[in-house]
Amino acid sequence: MEMSLRPSEEAVGIDGRYQWALPLPSARRPERRLRSVWYFALPLTSAHRGGASGGGAEVEGVDGQERYRNESCVYPHAALVEMMTYQHRCFPGVGARYIDMSHVQWPEVRAMIAADPPEVAAFTAYTATALWAFIVAAEIKRVNPDAVVVFGNDHAGILHREILTGTYGSRVVDYISTGNNGPFTMMGLLYALQGQLDLTRVPSLAYRANGGQVVNQSASSYPLDRRMLPDYRLIEDQLANHYDKAFDLWYAQHYELRRMVTMPLDGGCTWGSRASRRCRHCSIQGLTPKTTTPQNIVPVLETVVGRLGANVYAAGDSTFGFSREQWSGEISYLDELAEACAGSPVLRDRRFMLAYGLVYEFLQSAELCQGFIRTWNVGLEAFNPKLLRGDSKGINKGPERVTEALDLAQRLDYRLYISGIMGLPGTTLKMLRTEVDHWLALAETYRDCITTISVSSPGVIPGSRMYYDSYRSDPTVRAVHGEIIPARRLTERYVRLNTEVELADVEAAIAEVGRGVITLGKQGNHMKFGGYMLGGKDHEEERERRLLNDICAEL
């Protein structure tokens, strides 16, 4: 599957043009031996800092936000650990280093690079972290011009052509992963770099060919039930030194186990006329079901829960809903997973999982899942159905349906992580006021079971429905489209063109919700507030842009 701005239906299969068997069978003798591969998880730019895991910048006008300054990241990056897991199997003699720059400061990382730069560096690049991806990549290239830099994830995959030909990317990025085949892309590339595999056999890889032409070797997603799940024993020291501290600060009061890891257990989107069809939102983003079989999942969960003592965030957009109840018996993923967990002596009687689901999906599957799911991460988007477009992920029937689902969650002793958007198309000042009132009432009513309320503006970033619509209809968006996106500027314009309010009005409304949630959270229930920051107005972000330019000037 080629990730781009154009919506496309998911294709899963094995493309015979590419190499899928790992480790590489009958591999020829390497022409060169790699010594070190570094995997980078990146900090949000300064104007975003604290936004990870629903943190958000401090809200003016309320005290008691000390813990918000030190949240950092709670969950390790599953895609990076997945690739490290494959590398451990395929290249046991090649060093793998995992660095989460939300925990390790830039001067320390810069010293690591200076002391012993990597031969290969892989980055997970979102729009909010793209600036730091370029900074670190440029520093690696400055110290070791022969280093190979690989970008992946939403921003990079969607904008692979823009990055490989861009002002910065053309100088510091060599390869980009463009699909949902991360471990096969990365391992194939490592074999190719050692002279053991032709580069044209590597799936879902974009690069500059001779003459500068961009080549994208798009491929269907490798069957997901055949993939290895990440092995978090490989970074157990980082769990103890970094992630556990953040988890204890934010979520320990809500869980029996004292840490959390992320697992790709999403069942995928089921909105549409048939179970295999994804909604427009997921098609635009290229969101792929990440499901493997319960028979493969349970042994890994037993290690994570029993050996590592970790809860599991089942990362993705649609973990709930893949049960017989929703699709008339066509899909039984949740039924089988619930049965397998109940049959495991390690997992039975433990509620250890955080899973995502829309309101309708939760109502269909809540009772089935209560044996192993502790927290429901519910995407409400908005309370007013007029603000929810037909292709929205947050499909619900208004406040009454939301109340029905939250009452059920309360009765079944679920914890709730609730997220939404303010400033959707059609918003008026009156509607904005009503949305604030609904959020504050929800926080008050369900405060004893809420872990987080996270409300954001409709960020116009590549991969979002808003960006896709804006790019097609607005020449201003097309004019600034490139390797780094001015997300705040585009969001201001989107809100102005599609609502009767300004982004400043939306942010004031979000801040009001934040003040109410934080005040309630100080009263002993540990509820917290998250607001995603768009950047683009912080002097520290400008300093980081100067840092990137200064490093590039030395290349």
Protein backbone atom coordinates (compact mmCIF):
# COMPACT_ATOMS: atom_id res chain seq x y z
CA MET A 1 0.00 0.00 0.00
CA GLU A 2 1.45 3.37 -1.01
CA MET A 3 0.79 5.97 1.67
CA SER A 4 -0.22 9.28 0.13
CA LEU A 5 -2.84 11.97 0.47
CA ARG A 6 -5.23 9.91 -1.62
CA PRO A 7 -7.59 7.56 0.25
CA SER A 8 -7.08 3.92 -0.66
CA GLU A 9 -8.60 0.69 0.53
CA GLU A 10 -6.35 -1.59 2.53
CA ALA A 11 -4.67 -4.43 0.67
CA VAL A 12 -3.17 -7.32 2.62
CA GLY A 13 -1.13 -9.99 0.92
CA ILE A 14 2.32 -11.20 -0.05
CA ASP A 15 3.77 -9.42 -3.08
CA GLY A 16 6.14 -11.85 -4.79
CA ARG A 17 8.40 -9.07 -6.01
CA TYR A 18 9.74 -8.55 -2.51
CA GLN A 19 11.57 -10.52 0.18
CA TRP A 20 9.39 -11.55 3.13
CA ALA A 21 11.09 -14.57 4.71
CA LEU A 22 12.99 -13.46 7.82
CA PRO A 23 15.71 -14.22 8.73
CA LEU A 24 16.86 -14.25 5.12
CA PRO A 25 17.20 -17.94 4.13
CA SER A 26 20.50 -19.00 2.59
CA ALA A 27 21.87 -15.49 2.83
CA ARG A 28 25.13 -14.97 0.98
CA ARG A 29 28.20 -13.82 2.84
CA PRO A 30 27.88 -10.11 3.73
CA GLU A 31 30.03 -7.72 1.73
CA ARG A 32 30.19 -5.49 4.82
CA ARG A 33 29.06 -6.05 8.38
CA LEU A 34 26.97 -3.43 10.10
CA ARG A 35 27.95 -2.65 13.64
CA SER A 36 25.22 -0.41 15.05
CA VAL A 37 21.60 0.57 14.37
CA TRP A 38 19.90 3.25 16.48
CA TYR A 39 16.13 3.60 16.78
CA PHE A 40 14.90 7.08 17.68
CA ALA A 41 11.63 8.08 19.30
CA LEU A 42 11.50 11.86 19.23
CA PRO A 43 10.38 14.70 21.51
CA LEU A 44 7.62 17.02 20.46
CA THR A 45 8.82 20.44 19.42
CA SER A 46 8.97 22.89 22.30
CA ALA A 47 5.51 24.33 21.67
CA HIS A 48 4.16 20.78 21.82
CA ARG A 49 6.09 19.55 24.85
CA GLY A 50 3.91 17.83 27.39
CA GLY A 51 1.40 16.87 24.71
CA ALA A 52 2.45 13.23 24.68
CA SER A 53 0.04 10.79 26.33
CA GLY A 54 -2.63 13.46 26.74
CA GLY A 55 -0.46 15.88 28.70
CA GLY A 56 -0.73 19.26 27.06
CA ALA A 57 0.79 22.58 27.96
CA GLU A 58 -0.11 24.22 31.24
CA VAL A 59 -3.47 25.96 31.37
CA GLU A 60 -3.49 29.52 32.66
CA GLY A 61 -5.60 30.39 35.66
CA VAL A 62 -5.36 27.23 37.76
CA ASP A 63 -2.66 25.98 40.11
CA GLY A 64 -1.66 22.42 40.97
CA GLN A 65 -0.13 21.62 37.58
CA GLU A 66 3.35 20.75 38.84
CA ARG A 67 3.15 17.17 37.61
CA TYR A 68 2.31 18.37 34.09
CA ARG A 69 5.84 19.73 33.77
CA ASN A 70 7.39 16.28 34.14
CA GLU A 71 5.01 13.91 32.43
CA SER A 72 7.26 12.78 29.59
CA CYS A 73 6.09 9.68 27.74
CA VAL A 74 4.33 6.78 29.43
CA TYR A 75 4.36 4.22 26.60
CA PRO A 76 7.35 2.89 24.62
CA HIS A 77 7.08 3.06 20.84
CA ALA A 78 5.79 -0.33 19.68
CA ALA A 79 6.92 0.02 16.05
CA LEU A 80 10.52 0.68 17.07
CA VAL A 81 10.59 -2.20 19.55
CA GLU A 82 8.99 -4.43 16.91
CA MET A 83 11.85 -3.64 14.51
CA MET A 84 14.39 -4.26 17.28
CA THR A 85 12.72 -7.62 17.93
CA TYR A 86 13.17 -8.60 14.30
CA GLN A 87 16.74 -7.29 14.27
CA HIS A 88 17.54 -9.41 17.34
CA ARG A 89 16.36 -12.44 15.34
CA CYS A 90 17.92 -11.54 11.99
CA PHE A 91 21.16 -9.81 13.03
CA PRO A 92 22.15 -11.03 16.50
CA GLY A 93 25.65 -9.61 16.11
CA VAL A 94 24.53 -6.08 15.16
CA GLY A 95 24.06 -3.67 18.06
CA ALA A 96 20.61 -2.10 18.47
CA ARG A 97 20.11 1.04 20.53
CA TYR A 98 16.71 2.49 21.50
CA ILE A 99 16.61 6.21 22.36
CA ASP A 100 13.44 8.05 23.40
CA MET A 101 14.28 11.73 23.35
CA SER A 102 11.32 12.54 25.54
CA HIS A 103 13.47 11.04 28.30
CA VAL A 104 17.02 11.81 27.15
CA GLN A 105 17.96 15.45 26.62
CA TRP A 106 19.50 16.79 23.41
CA PRO A 107 22.99 17.55 24.84
CA GLU A 108 23.26 13.94 26.02
CA VAL A 109 22.11 12.57 22.66
CA ARG A 110 24.53 14.87 20.86
CA ALA A 111 27.36 13.58 23.05
CA MET A 112 26.37 9.97 22.24
CA ILE A 113 26.51 10.75 18.52
CA ALA A 114 29.88 12.47 18.82
CA ALA A 115 31.38 9.59 20.81
CA ASP A 116 30.21 6.73 18.60
CA PRO A 117 27.85 7.65 15.76
CA PRO A 118 25.49 4.99 14.40
CA GLU A 119 25.94 3.43 11.00
CA VAL A 120 22.16 3.30 10.53
CA ALA A 121 19.58 5.49 12.29
CA ALA A 122 15.82 4.91 12.08
CA PHE A 123 13.32 7.60 13.10
CA THR A 124 9.57 7.46 13.75
CA ALA A 125 8.43 10.83 12.40
CA TYR A 126 5.04 12.39 13.03
CA THR A 127 4.19 15.93 11.95
CA ALA A 128 4.68 17.13 15.54
CA THR A 129 8.10 15.47 15.78
CA ALA A 130 9.36 16.04 12.23
CA LEU A 131 11.51 19.02 13.20
CA TRP A 132 13.47 16.97 15.74
CA ALA A 133 13.78 14.09 13.28
CA PHE A 134 15.57 16.45 10.90
CA ILE A 135 17.73 17.92 13.69
CA VAL A 136 19.01 14.57 14.94
CA ALA A 137 19.44 13.18 11.43
CA ALA A 138 21.44 16.24 10.42
CA GLU A 139 23.69 15.90 13.48
CA ILE A 140 24.35 12.24 12.68
CA LYS A 141 25.22 13.14 9.08
CA ARG A 142 27.47 15.96 10.30
CA VAL A 143 29.47 13.60 12.51
CA ASN A 144 29.31 10.58 10.17
CA PRO A 145 28.52 11.54 6.56
CA ASP A 146 28.35 7.85 5.61
CA ALA A 147 25.56 7.10 8.09
CA VAL A 148 22.30 5.83 6.60
CA VAL A 149 19.15 7.65 7.80
CA VAL A 150 15.70 6.06 7.57
CA PHE A 151 12.42 7.85 8.30
CA GLY A 152 9.10 6.14 8.92
CA ASN A 153 5.56 6.56 10.28
CA ASP A 154 2.65 8.77 9.18
CA HIS A 155 4.32 12.08 8.34
CA ALA A 156 7.29 10.56 6.56
CA GLY A 157 5.35 7.85 4.75
CA ILE A 158 2.71 10.22 3.44
CA LEU A 159 5.23 12.91 2.48
CA HIS A 160 8.03 10.63 1.28
CA ARG A 161 8.41 12.45 -2.04
CA GLU A 162 8.38 15.88 -0.39
CA ILE A 163 11.01 14.82 2.16
CA LEU A 164 13.38 13.04 -0.24
CA THR A 165 13.41 16.11 -2.52
CA GLY A 166 13.07 18.76 0.19
CA THR A 167 15.49 21.37 1.49
CA TYR A 168 16.46 19.26 4.51
CA GLY A 169 15.39 15.76 3.56
CA SER A 170 17.37 15.71 0.32
CA ARG A 171 20.51 16.20 2.43
CA VAL A 172 19.92 14.08 5.50
CA VAL A 173 17.33 11.36 4.67
CA ASP A 174 18.31 8.33 2.58
CA TYR A 175 15.28 6.03 2.82
CA ILE A 176 11.63 6.23 3.90
CA SER A 177 9.27 3.44 4.95
CA THR A 178 6.02 4.04 3.07
CA GLY A 179 3.63 1.34 4.27
CA ASN A 180 2.65 -0.89 7.14
CA ASN A 181 5.56 -3.27 6.62
CA GLY A 182 8.02 -1.63 9.02
CA PRO A 183 10.04 -4.68 10.17
CA PHE A 184 10.20 -6.15 6.65
CA THR A 185 11.22 -2.78 5.20
CA MET A 186 13.89 -2.23 7.85
CA MET A 187 15.33 -5.77 7.88
CA GLY A 188 15.33 -5.92 4.09
CA LEU A 189 17.20 -2.62 4.00
CA LEU A 190 19.78 -3.89 6.53
CA TYR A 191 20.35 -7.00 4.41
CA ALA A 192 20.71 -4.78 1.36
CA LEU A 193 23.22 -2.52 3.12
CA GLN A 194 25.29 -5.60 3.93
CA GLY A 195 25.21 -6.66 0.28
CA GLN A 196 23.00 -9.70 0.94
CA LEU A 197 19.83 -8.56 -0.84
CA ASP A 198 19.09 -6.47 -3.89
CA LEU A 199 17.56 -3.14 -2.87
CA THR A 200 14.69 -3.66 -5.31
CA ARG A 201 13.54 -6.66 -3.20
CA VAL A 202 12.82 -4.47 -0.15
CA PRO A 203 9.07 -3.75 0.28
CA SER A 204 7.47 -0.39 1.08
CA LEU A 205 10.69 1.56 0.61
CA ALA A 206 11.17 4.98 -1.02
CA TYR A 207 14.55 6.39 -1.99
CA ARG A 208 16.33 8.51 -4.58
CA ALA A 209 17.56 6.50 -7.56
CA ASN A 210 20.32 7.56 -9.92
CA GLY A 211 19.54 11.00 -11.24
CA GLY A 212 17.52 11.92 -8.16
CA GLN A 213 14.27 10.31 -9.25
CA VAL A 214 12.16 9.15 -6.29
CA VAL A 215 11.34 5.45 -6.35
CA ASN A 216 8.63 4.03 -4.08
CA GLN A 217 8.47 0.25 -3.89
CA SER A 218 4.88 0.11 -2.65
CA ALA A 219 3.58 -3.22 -1.40
CA SER A 220 0.51 -4.71 0.21
CA SER A 221 0.68 -5.17 3.96
CA TYR A 222 2.22 -8.49 4.92
CA PRO A 223 -0.45 -10.69 6.58
CA LEU A 224 -0.63 -9.28 10.06
CA ASP A 225 -1.41 -12.52 11.83
CA ARG A 226 2.04 -13.81 10.84
CA ARG A 227 4.09 -11.00 12.38
CA MET A 228 6.05 -11.13 15.60
CA LEU A 229 4.90 -8.86 18.40
CA PRO A 230 7.46 -6.56 20.05
CA ASP A 231 9.63 -8.05 22.80
CA TYR A 232 9.87 -5.46 25.58
CA ARG A 233 12.51 -7.45 27.43
CA LEU A 234 14.92 -5.79 24.98
CA ILE A 235 14.36 -2.40 26.63
CA GLU A 236 13.50 -3.48 30.17
CA ASP A 237 16.17 -1.15 31.55
CA GLN A 238 14.46 1.82 29.90
CA LEU A 239 11.09 0.76 31.25
CA ALA A 240 12.54 0.87 34.75
CA ASN A 241 14.58 4.05 34.33
CA HIS A 242 12.13 6.19 32.37
CA TYR A 243 8.68 4.90 31.47
CA ASP A 244 7.77 3.50 34.89
CA LYS A 245 8.35 6.89 36.51
CA ALA A 246 5.98 8.59 34.08
CA PHE A 247 3.38 5.86 34.51
CA ASP A 248 3.58 6.13 38.29
CA LEU A 249 3.06 9.89 38.06
CA TRP A 250 0.00 9.68 35.86
CA TYR A 251 -1.78 6.35 35.93
CA ALA A 252 -0.63 4.14 38.82
CA GLN A 253 -3.74 4.93 40.87
CA HIS A 254 -5.94 3.38 38.18
CA TYR A 255 -4.13 0.07 37.62
CA GLU A 256 -2.98 -2.95 39.61
CA LEU A 257 0.23 -3.35 37.58
CA ARG A 258 2.79 -0.55 37.77
CA ARG A 259 3.94 -0.06 34.17
CA MET A 260 2.51 -0.05 30.66
CA VAL A 261 3.73 -1.07 27.22
CA THR A 262 2.16 -0.72 23.78
CA MET A 263 1.15 -3.68 21.62
CA PRO A 264 -0.18 -3.60 18.03
CA LEU A 265 -3.43 -5.43 18.77
CA ASP A 266 -5.87 -3.15 16.96
CA GLY A 267 -8.60 -4.98 15.12
CA GLY A 268 -8.92 -2.23 12.54
CA CYS A 269 -11.77 -0.03 11.38
CA THR A 270 -15.18 -1.62 10.81
CA TRP A 271 -17.15 1.42 9.71
CA GLY A 272 -18.60 0.76 6.30
CA SER A 273 -20.83 -1.54 4.34
CA ARG A 274 -18.79 -4.65 5.09
CA ALA A 275 -16.29 -5.77 7.67
CA SER A 276 -13.26 -5.42 5.39
CA ARG A 277 -14.06 -1.84 4.38
CA ARG A 278 -12.49 1.06 6.26
CA CYS A 279 -14.06 4.48 6.72
CA ARG A 280 -12.74 7.45 4.78
CA HIS A 281 -10.78 8.68 7.79
CA CYS A 282 -8.81 5.43 8.02
CA SER A 283 -8.36 5.25 4.25
CA ILE A 284 -6.79 8.68 4.20
CA GLN A 285 -4.42 7.82 7.01
CA GLY A 286 -3.63 4.37 5.72
CA LEU A 287 -4.60 2.96 9.12
CA THR A 288 -4.23 -0.79 9.01
CA PRO A 289 -5.65 -3.48 11.25
CA LYS A 290 -2.80 -4.71 13.41
CA THR A 291 -4.36 -7.96 14.53
CA THR A 292 -2.55 -11.22 15.01
CA THR A 293 -4.24 -14.38 16.25
CA PRO A 294 -5.17 -14.87 19.92
CA GLN A 295 -3.02 -18.00 19.89
CA ASN A 296 0.00 -15.79 19.10
CA ILE A 297 -1.09 -12.91 21.31
CA VAL A 298 -1.62 -14.74 24.60
CA PRO A 299 1.96 -16.08 25.10
CA VAL A 300 3.30 -12.57 24.51
CA LEU A 301 0.74 -11.08 26.90
CA GLU A 302 1.70 -13.68 29.49
CA THR A 303 5.32 -12.54 29.25
CA VAL A 304 4.39 -8.87 29.39
CA VAL A 305 1.92 -9.22 32.26
CA GLY A 306 3.53 -12.06 34.19
CA ARG A 307 7.25 -11.51 33.56
CA LEU A 308 7.45 -7.73 33.08
CA GLY A 309 4.47 -6.79 35.24
CA ALA A 310 3.09 -4.42 32.61
CA ASN A 311 -0.34 -3.34 31.50
CA VAL A 312 -0.92 -3.32 27.75
CA TYR A 313 -2.10 -0.42 25.60
CA ALA A 314 -3.68 -2.13 22.58
CA ALA A 315 -2.63 0.63 20.20
CA GLY A 316 -4.89 1.47 17.31
CA ASP A 317 -8.24 2.93 16.38
CA SER A 318 -10.70 0.05 16.69
CA THR A 319 -9.84 -2.62 19.23
CA PHE A 320 -13.44 -2.73 20.40
CA GLY A 321 -16.11 -3.85 17.98
CA PHE A 322 -14.47 -6.87 16.42
CA SER A 323 -16.84 -9.29 18.08
CA ARG A 324 -19.65 -11.47 16.77
CA GLU A 325 -22.20 -9.00 18.10
CA GLN A 326 -21.19 -6.20 15.73
CA TRP A 327 -20.83 -8.07 12.45
CA SER A 328 -23.44 -10.83 12.74
CA GLY A 329 -20.87 -13.51 13.38
CA GLU A 330 -18.47 -12.51 10.57
CA ILE A 331 -15.71 -11.48 13.00
CA SER A 332 -14.92 -13.09 16.34
CA TYR A 333 -11.59 -11.51 17.26
CA LEU A 334 -12.67 -10.14 20.64
CA ASP A 335 -14.64 -13.27 21.51
CA GLU A 336 -11.57 -15.43 20.89
CA LEU A 337 -9.25 -13.03 22.74
CA ALA A 338 -11.56 -12.87 25.76
CA GLU A 339 -11.81 -16.67 25.83
CA ALA A 340 -8.02 -17.08 25.51
CA CYS A 341 -7.32 -14.57 28.31
CA ALA A 342 -9.86 -16.29 30.56
CA GLY A 343 -8.15 -19.61 29.90
CA SER A 344 -4.67 -18.35 30.78
CA PRO A 345 -3.56 -18.90 34.39
CA VAL A 346 -1.42 -15.73 34.08
CA LEU A 347 -4.06 -13.45 32.55
CA ARG A 348 -7.34 -14.64 34.05
CA ASP A 349 -8.81 -12.38 36.70
CA ARG A 350 -6.56 -9.50 35.60
CA ARG A 351 -7.84 -6.34 33.94
CA PHE A 352 -4.65 -5.10 32.33
CA MET A 353 -5.50 -3.68 28.90
CA LEU A 354 -6.25 -0.18 27.59
CA ALA A 355 -8.22 -0.38 24.34
CA TYR A 356 -9.76 2.12 21.92
CA GLY A 357 -13.34 2.03 20.74
CA LEU A 358 -16.09 4.25 19.47
CA VAL A 359 -19.32 4.63 21.44
CA TYR A 360 -21.23 2.12 19.33
CA GLU A 361 -18.39 -0.40 19.45
CA PHE A 362 -18.17 -0.15 23.22
CA LEU A 363 -21.90 -0.71 23.68
CA GLN A 364 -21.62 -3.88 21.60
CA SER A 365 -18.56 -5.34 23.32
CA ALA A 366 -18.20 -3.89 26.84
CA GLU A 367 -19.57 -6.88 28.74
CA LEU A 368 -17.56 -9.33 26.65
CA CYS A 369 -14.30 -7.50 27.38
CA GLN A 370 -14.64 -6.63 31.04
CA GLY A 371 -12.55 -9.63 32.13
CA PHE A 372 -9.29 -8.30 30.63
CA ILE A 373 -9.77 -4.66 29.55
CA ARG A 374 -9.27 -2.11 32.32
CA THR A 375 -9.56 1.20 30.44
CA TRP A 376 -11.72 2.22 27.51
CA ASN A 377 -10.11 4.95 25.40
CA VAL A 378 -13.24 6.43 23.86
CA GLY A 379 -13.15 8.85 20.94
CA LEU A 380 -16.22 11.04 21.28
CA GLU A 381 -15.09 13.83 18.95
CA ALA A 382 -18.15 15.95 19.78
CA PHE A 383 -21.52 15.87 21.50
CA ASN A 384 -23.54 17.65 18.81
CA PRO A 385 -24.33 15.27 15.92
CA LYS A 386 -24.42 18.26 13.54
CA LEU A 387 -20.67 18.59 14.02
CA LEU A 388 -19.99 14.96 13.15
CA ARG A 389 -19.67 14.46 9.44
CA GLY A 390 -20.75 11.22 7.82
CA ASP A 391 -17.18 10.03 7.38
CA SER A 392 -16.16 10.91 10.94
CA LYS A 393 -14.47 8.40 13.24
CA GLY A 394 -16.43 9.71 16.20
CA ILE A 395 -19.82 8.54 14.99
CA ASN A 396 -22.40 8.70 17.75
CA LYS A 397 -26.00 9.74 18.14
CA GLY A 398 -25.48 12.70 20.43
CA PRO A 399 -25.25 13.16 24.20
CA GLU A 400 -27.86 10.51 25.02
CA ARG A 401 -25.88 7.73 23.32
CA VAL A 402 -22.68 8.97 24.99
CA THR A 403 -24.35 8.94 28.40
CA GLU A 404 -25.64 5.42 27.78
CA ALA A 405 -22.11 4.19 27.04
CA LEU A 406 -20.48 6.00 29.96
CA ASP A 407 -23.13 4.75 32.39
CA LEU A 408 -22.43 1.21 31.20
CA ALA A 409 -18.67 1.77 31.66
CA GLN A 410 -19.29 2.96 35.20
CA ARG A 411 -21.46 -0.05 36.04
CA LEU A 412 -18.82 -2.45 34.68
CA ASP A 413 -16.01 -0.68 36.58
CA TYR A 414 -14.11 0.47 33.50
CA ARG A 415 -11.66 3.34 33.63
CA LEU A 416 -12.17 5.97 30.94
CA TYR A 417 -9.73 7.90 28.75
CA ILE A 418 -11.98 10.29 26.83
CA SER A 419 -10.92 12.37 23.84
CA GLY A 420 -12.65 14.90 21.63
CA ILE A 421 -12.29 17.79 19.18
CA MET A 422 -13.51 21.37 19.38
CA GLY A 423 -13.80 23.60 16.34
CA LEU A 424 -15.18 21.06 13.89
CA PRO A 425 -16.83 22.42 10.70
CA GLY A 426 -20.11 24.19 11.42
CA THR A 427 -19.16 25.33 14.92
CA THR A 428 -20.75 28.54 16.19
CA LEU A 429 -19.99 30.42 19.41
CA LYS A 430 -23.20 29.04 20.88
CA MET A 431 -22.25 25.48 19.94
CA LEU A 432 -18.77 25.99 21.39
CA ARG A 433 -20.31 27.11 24.66
CA THR A 434 -22.58 24.06 24.71
CA GLU A 435 -19.66 21.71 24.00
CA VAL A 436 -17.74 23.20 26.95
CA ASP A 437 -20.75 22.66 29.21
CA HIS A 438 -21.05 19.04 28.08
CA TRP A 439 -17.36 18.34 28.74
CA LEU A 440 -17.46 19.89 32.19
CA ALA A 441 -20.64 18.01 33.09
CA LEU A 442 -19.08 14.75 31.87
CA ALA A 443 -15.96 15.36 33.94
CA GLU A 444 -18.03 16.02 37.05
CA THR A 445 -20.38 13.06 36.60
CA TYR A 446 -17.77 10.40 35.76
CA ARG A 447 -14.73 11.79 37.57
CA ASP A 448 -14.23 8.71 39.75
CA CYS A 449 -13.56 6.49 36.73
CA ILE A 450 -11.85 8.95 34.33
CA THR A 451 -8.07 8.80 33.94
CA THR A 452 -7.82 11.52 31.27
CA ILE A 453 -9.93 13.99 29.33
CA SER A 454 -8.07 15.10 26.21
CA VAL A 455 -9.57 17.79 23.96
CA SER A 456 -7.88 19.29 20.92
CA SER A 457 -8.55 21.60 18.02
CA PRO A 458 -8.91 20.03 14.53
CA GLY A 459 -5.20 19.85 13.72
CA VAL A 460 -4.60 20.17 9.99
CA ILE A 461 -1.76 17.69 9.55
CA PRO A 462 -0.98 15.17 6.79
CA GLY A 463 -2.93 12.01 7.46
CA SER A 464 -5.97 13.81 8.83
CA ARG A 465 -9.28 14.17 7.03
CA MET A 466 -8.99 17.94 7.50
CA TYR A 467 -5.66 18.10 5.67
CA TYR A 468 -6.93 15.97 2.81
CA ASP A 469 -9.99 18.18 2.31
CA SER A 470 -7.96 21.38 2.66
CA TYR A 471 -5.26 20.25 0.25
CA ARG A 472 -7.84 19.44 -2.43
CA SER A 473 -9.83 22.66 -2.06
CA ASP A 474 -7.43 25.36 -0.85
CA PRO A 475 -4.49 26.66 -2.94
CA THR A 476 -2.97 28.20 0.19
CA VAL A 477 -2.53 24.72 1.69
CA ARG A 478 -1.01 23.42 -1.52
CA ALA A 479 1.40 26.36 -1.56
CA VAL A 480 2.91 25.50 1.84
CA HIS A 481 2.75 21.72 1.40
CA GLY A 482 6.21 20.26 1.93
CA GLU A 483 8.54 18.33 4.21
CA ILE A 484 7.65 20.43 7.28
CA ILE A 485 4.03 21.54 7.65
CA PRO A 486 2.97 24.82 9.37
CA ALA A 487 0.21 23.00 11.24
CA ARG A 488 -0.91 25.88 13.44
CA ARG A 489 -1.18 28.34 10.57
CA LEU A 490 -3.20 25.86 8.51
CA THR A 491 -5.44 25.01 11.45
CA GLU A 492 -6.19 28.71 12.03
CA ARG A 493 -7.19 29.00 8.39
CA TYR A 494 -9.26 25.80 8.46
CA VAL A 495 -11.24 26.95 11.49
CA ARG A 496 -11.80 30.39 9.99
CA LEU A 497 -13.06 28.98 6.67
CA ASN A 498 -15.24 26.19 8.08
CA THR A 499 -16.74 27.64 11.27
CA GLU A 500 -18.15 30.88 12.66
CA VAL A 501 -15.36 31.10 15.26
CA GLU A 502 -11.58 31.63 15.35
CA LEU A 503 -8.90 29.23 16.57
CA ALA A 504 -8.38 31.60 19.52
CA ASP A 505 -12.01 31.00 20.53
CA VAL A 506 -11.51 27.23 20.28
CA GLU A 507 -8.35 27.33 22.37
CA ALA A 508 -10.06 29.48 25.01
CA ALA A 509 -12.86 26.90 25.19
CA ILE A 510 -10.36 24.05 25.51
CA ALA A 511 -8.57 25.95 28.28
CA GLU A 512 -11.86 26.34 30.14
CA VAL A 513 -12.42 22.60 30.00
CA GLY A 514 -8.84 22.10 31.14
CA ARG A 515 -9.27 24.33 34.18
CA GLY A 516 -12.37 22.41 35.23
CA VAL A 517 -10.74 18.99 34.76
CA ILE A 518 -7.54 19.96 36.57
CA THR A 519 -9.50 21.41 39.48
CA LEU A 520 -11.50 18.18 39.80
CA GLY A 521 -8.34 16.11 39.49
CA LYS A 522 -6.78 17.86 42.48
CA GLN A 523 -9.64 16.60 44.65
CA GLY A 524 -8.20 13.10 44.86
CA ASN A 525 -9.37 11.14 41.83
CA HIS A 526 -6.14 11.73 39.81
CA MET A 527 -8.03 12.74 36.65
CA LYS A 528 -5.85 14.72 34.29
CA PHE A 529 -6.32 16.95 31.26
CA GLY A 530 -4.66 16.73 27.87
CA GLY A 531 -4.68 19.34 25.14
CA TYR A 532 -2.67 18.85 21.96
CA MET A 533 -0.55 21.87 21.05
CA LEU A 534 -0.01 22.85 17.42
CA GLY A 535 3.23 24.79 17.78
CA GLY A 536 4.26 27.58 15.49
CA LYS A 537 4.22 30.41 18.07
CA ASP A 538 6.85 29.43 20.63
CA HIS A 539 10.28 31.10 20.71
CA GLU A 540 11.85 27.75 21.63
CA GLU A 541 10.51 26.21 18.43
CA GLU A 542 12.12 29.02 16.47
CA ARG A 543 15.37 28.30 18.30
CA GLU A 544 15.11 24.66 17.22
CA ARG A 545 14.64 25.71 13.61
CA ARG A 546 17.80 27.80 13.86
CA LEU A 547 19.59 24.79 15.35
CA LEU A 548 18.61 22.69 12.34
CA ASN A 549 19.83 25.36 9.93
CA ASP A 550 23.11 25.73 11.81
CA ILE A 551 23.80 21.99 11.70
CA CYS A 552 22.92 21.79 8.01
CA ALA A 553 25.30 24.66 7.31
CA GLU A 554 28.14 22.41 8.53
CA LEU A 555 27.24 19.42 6.36
